[in-house]
């Protein structure tokens, strides 16, 4: 018998991991209580729920079912603890977080077994992936706590954070959320998923053991309708961090609209796995195994859509089926299995429903010849071919071990298919031609792109979605900003009284009406809207009169409506080439706009005075500040760059700043010119195109700008201006599915409306909640906060070596 034959005949023996320690730990602790203020508290309801082992269908432990009174107690504890915790030096917080990391390593096997038992995922994964990454997140964020005072200067903690996590990576999701929140000085109320609370409870014990101050971390178990909703709505929680389904994410966006709570959402995905014909096909097959059969396919960034170049499809599918035939589904505690149990009976049923739907819609379904265990919740690896891109199985997140395959001919077709989804979480690209891979990576709308690899994660590299996969990042430095606020926001924003126009500075020349120069009637000057580089009359055929502070009419602007916004959005999309222009070029244009504005500085100052009644010197100061602001963003255009991370693998992660796309901007009323420029300049500097609603009360400074744009080489459609009622137009922008983000600086009520209406396509929002912001102050009116809102980070993983 030769070696090849021996390999053929070798059978797997059982390699079970002992569960005794974990079972004993469960026995000693149950029923599990709530962890509030570093104490184990019985739930007010007196109710307990079973946590089920999905590999057997049997109960593992009894878990407290909290209600809103328990959530109140946890929130009160977190609020009481926050000032002291946030007030500790970064170094002291780093010591605590470091101690947590150490404890996780010391208890790593217990945690790995508990996770396998509770979730059904294989011990191979919990032992080698989940738990090591958990420790890594705490170590990495201990470092950020240490560096906070210097590296996050000007920022403070958000306060109390409500965190809601899913069941697919129970402890890892806890780590992704708790570690950065602690590092930045926040206190926490966390709700584990109903199906998988056990490792969070072991984590609570670790918190107690290391002596973390009471109330800093509170773990409240129970059902979504009792605990989850109470956290989301709680008035004394300052931020919600959620991972889970897009549907629930959308409801949380709506529930928190206008509350001023910060929000980050990590939602679903339908990630493409793109294989070009020059890819190493054996590696591709192993990549697919990791992409869709890792964690039973219950992974938000699972590579669930296999897109193969047509000329290799037949061969690759044959190889894949051969590999699937050899995959092993079974006891999660057996070290030699590939696929464990599905988390719950309900999830199993849902997977089966979607698979049946795929068959009914005419796709070809293939499963290996062997059968899954009959006890517990198991589902075989499943492959669909002949799938139409519009089929439900190609569009809906199945969250199970189900792969759908489609083919493409050209790279352009691959990109189009890859982007043919409402999600944008991740993508894998397989090609031996790195030029091709690096050309395609920026074109796919996804937060993480893996080249010749898949499902790699590290604390140093941010993770998060584009489009309906949510917003906000976890990991990397960018993840920290989810847990801080600019320090000035916490200080009383003292609005300075602006001096009124002096008698002798009063502006005499009227632009409207009959008082022209030399007694002649003035030539009527009608500011229009500015759409696609052209001056445009309003669709409505109506104009609105703009009044000065003395109540006199000083001009008219178009009354914009839904149609004007639609045209403007279309024009902004048509100008998307702007994103591909060089940063040098974009900077040059911003400098040029500043130069042309300075030539007309006096005229702009007079216009401000007429609209606001402020003195000419104050208005001149605003114009000069605007010119300076344009210079600031011209300067940043080629300097606000991404980073290169070195995660623990042979390779690099390129964290690229990418424009978001089309941003809707609703300008503040104060500082009609500076407010306009403060939003437009950072947005276009970073390669976005914009639809701007100027100050409702004083729009003439913005409409005057289009003449400046026309003489400054700004390509048509990059800036579009629609005048009219801010909240009416803002709502149209917020509801528009082709607008990717919206910044709104109007009233508190308008802020709420924008956040609520944006839930439709989960667009990113940045609103002012009607709070005063001093636009003249460089800390409040310009800088990194604006630049960060103007970009999304794409992490491109590039392993190297032969
Ligand atoms: P959910 O989004 O319902 O649950 C995620 C977390 O949110 C859980 O802790 C859940 O609590 C909680 N929750 C649910 N509803 C609310 C609410 N209204 N307010 C506050 N918190 C709430 O996911 P499911 O577990 O129901 O899974 C359904 C589908 O979601 C999956 O099939 C998959 O497609 C997707 N999903 C995506 C994930 C991702 O990582 N992107 C993770 C998990 C699921 P409880 O557990 O008590 O219900």
mmCIF file of N, CA and C in Angstrom, residues 101 105 163 202 277 349 394 549 577 613 728 738:
data_model
loop_
_atom_site.group_PDB
_atom_site.id
_atom_site.type_symbol
_atom_site.label_atom_id
_atom_site.label_comp_id
_atom_site.label_asym_id
_atom_site.label_seq_id
_atom_site.Cartn_x
_atom_site.Cartn_y
_atom_site.Cartn_z
ATOM 1 N N UNK A 101 -7.772 40.650 29.745
ATOM 2 C CA UNK A 101 -7.158 39.857 28.663
ATOM 3 C C UNK A 101 -6.427 38.649 29.241
ATOM 4 N N UNK A 105 -7.183 34.523 28.747
ATOM 5 C CA UNK A 105 -6.216 33.507 28.317
ATOM 6 C C UNK A 105 -6.136 32.378 29.335
ATOM 7 N N UNK A 163 -25.273 47.842 24.959
ATOM 8 C CA UNK A 163 -24.723 46.997 23.897
ATOM 9 C C UNK A 163 -25.583 45.742 23.747
ATOM 10 N N UNK A 202 -19.703 33.975 32.246
ATOM 11 C CA UNK A 202 -18.335 33.644 32.705
ATOM 12 C C UNK A 202 -17.488 34.931 32.656
ATOM 13 N N UNK A 277 -10.421 33.572 -13.439
ATOM 14 C CA UNK A 277 -9.991 32.294 -14.028
ATOM 15 C C UNK A 277 -8.525 31.956 -13.778
ATOM 16 N N UNK A 349 -35.109 25.887 10.991
ATOM 17 C CA UNK A 349 -36.350 25.921 10.213
ATOM 18 C C UNK A 349 -36.279 27.021 9.140
ATOM 19 N N UNK A 394 -30.326 34.463 -3.774
ATOM 20 C CA UNK A 394 -29.165 35.287 -4.140
ATOM 21 C C UNK A 394 -29.208 36.647 -3.455
ATOM 22 N N UNK A 549 -33.292 91.160 8.353
ATOM 23 C CA UNK A 549 -33.727 91.186 9.751
ATOM 24 C C UNK A 549 -34.748 92.290 10.024
ATOM 25 N N UNK A 577 -17.419 60.390 -10.966
ATOM 26 C CA UNK A 577 -15.995 60.324 -11.357
ATOM 27 C C UNK A 577 -15.132 61.165 -10.426
ATOM 28 N N UNK A 613 -28.151 91.107 9.304
ATOM 29 C CA UNK A 613 -28.123 92.315 10.123
ATOM 30 C C UNK A 613 -26.851 92.439 10.941
ATOM 31 N N UNK A 728 -38.607 70.101 4.686
ATOM 32 C CA UNK A 728 -39.341 69.435 3.606
ATOM 33 C C UNK A 728 -38.334 68.775 2.659
ATOM 34 N N UNK A 738 -31.099 56.605 -3.063
ATOM 35 C CA UNK A 738 -29.819 56.775 -3.749
ATOM 36 C C UNK A 738 -28.935 57.817 -3.092
#
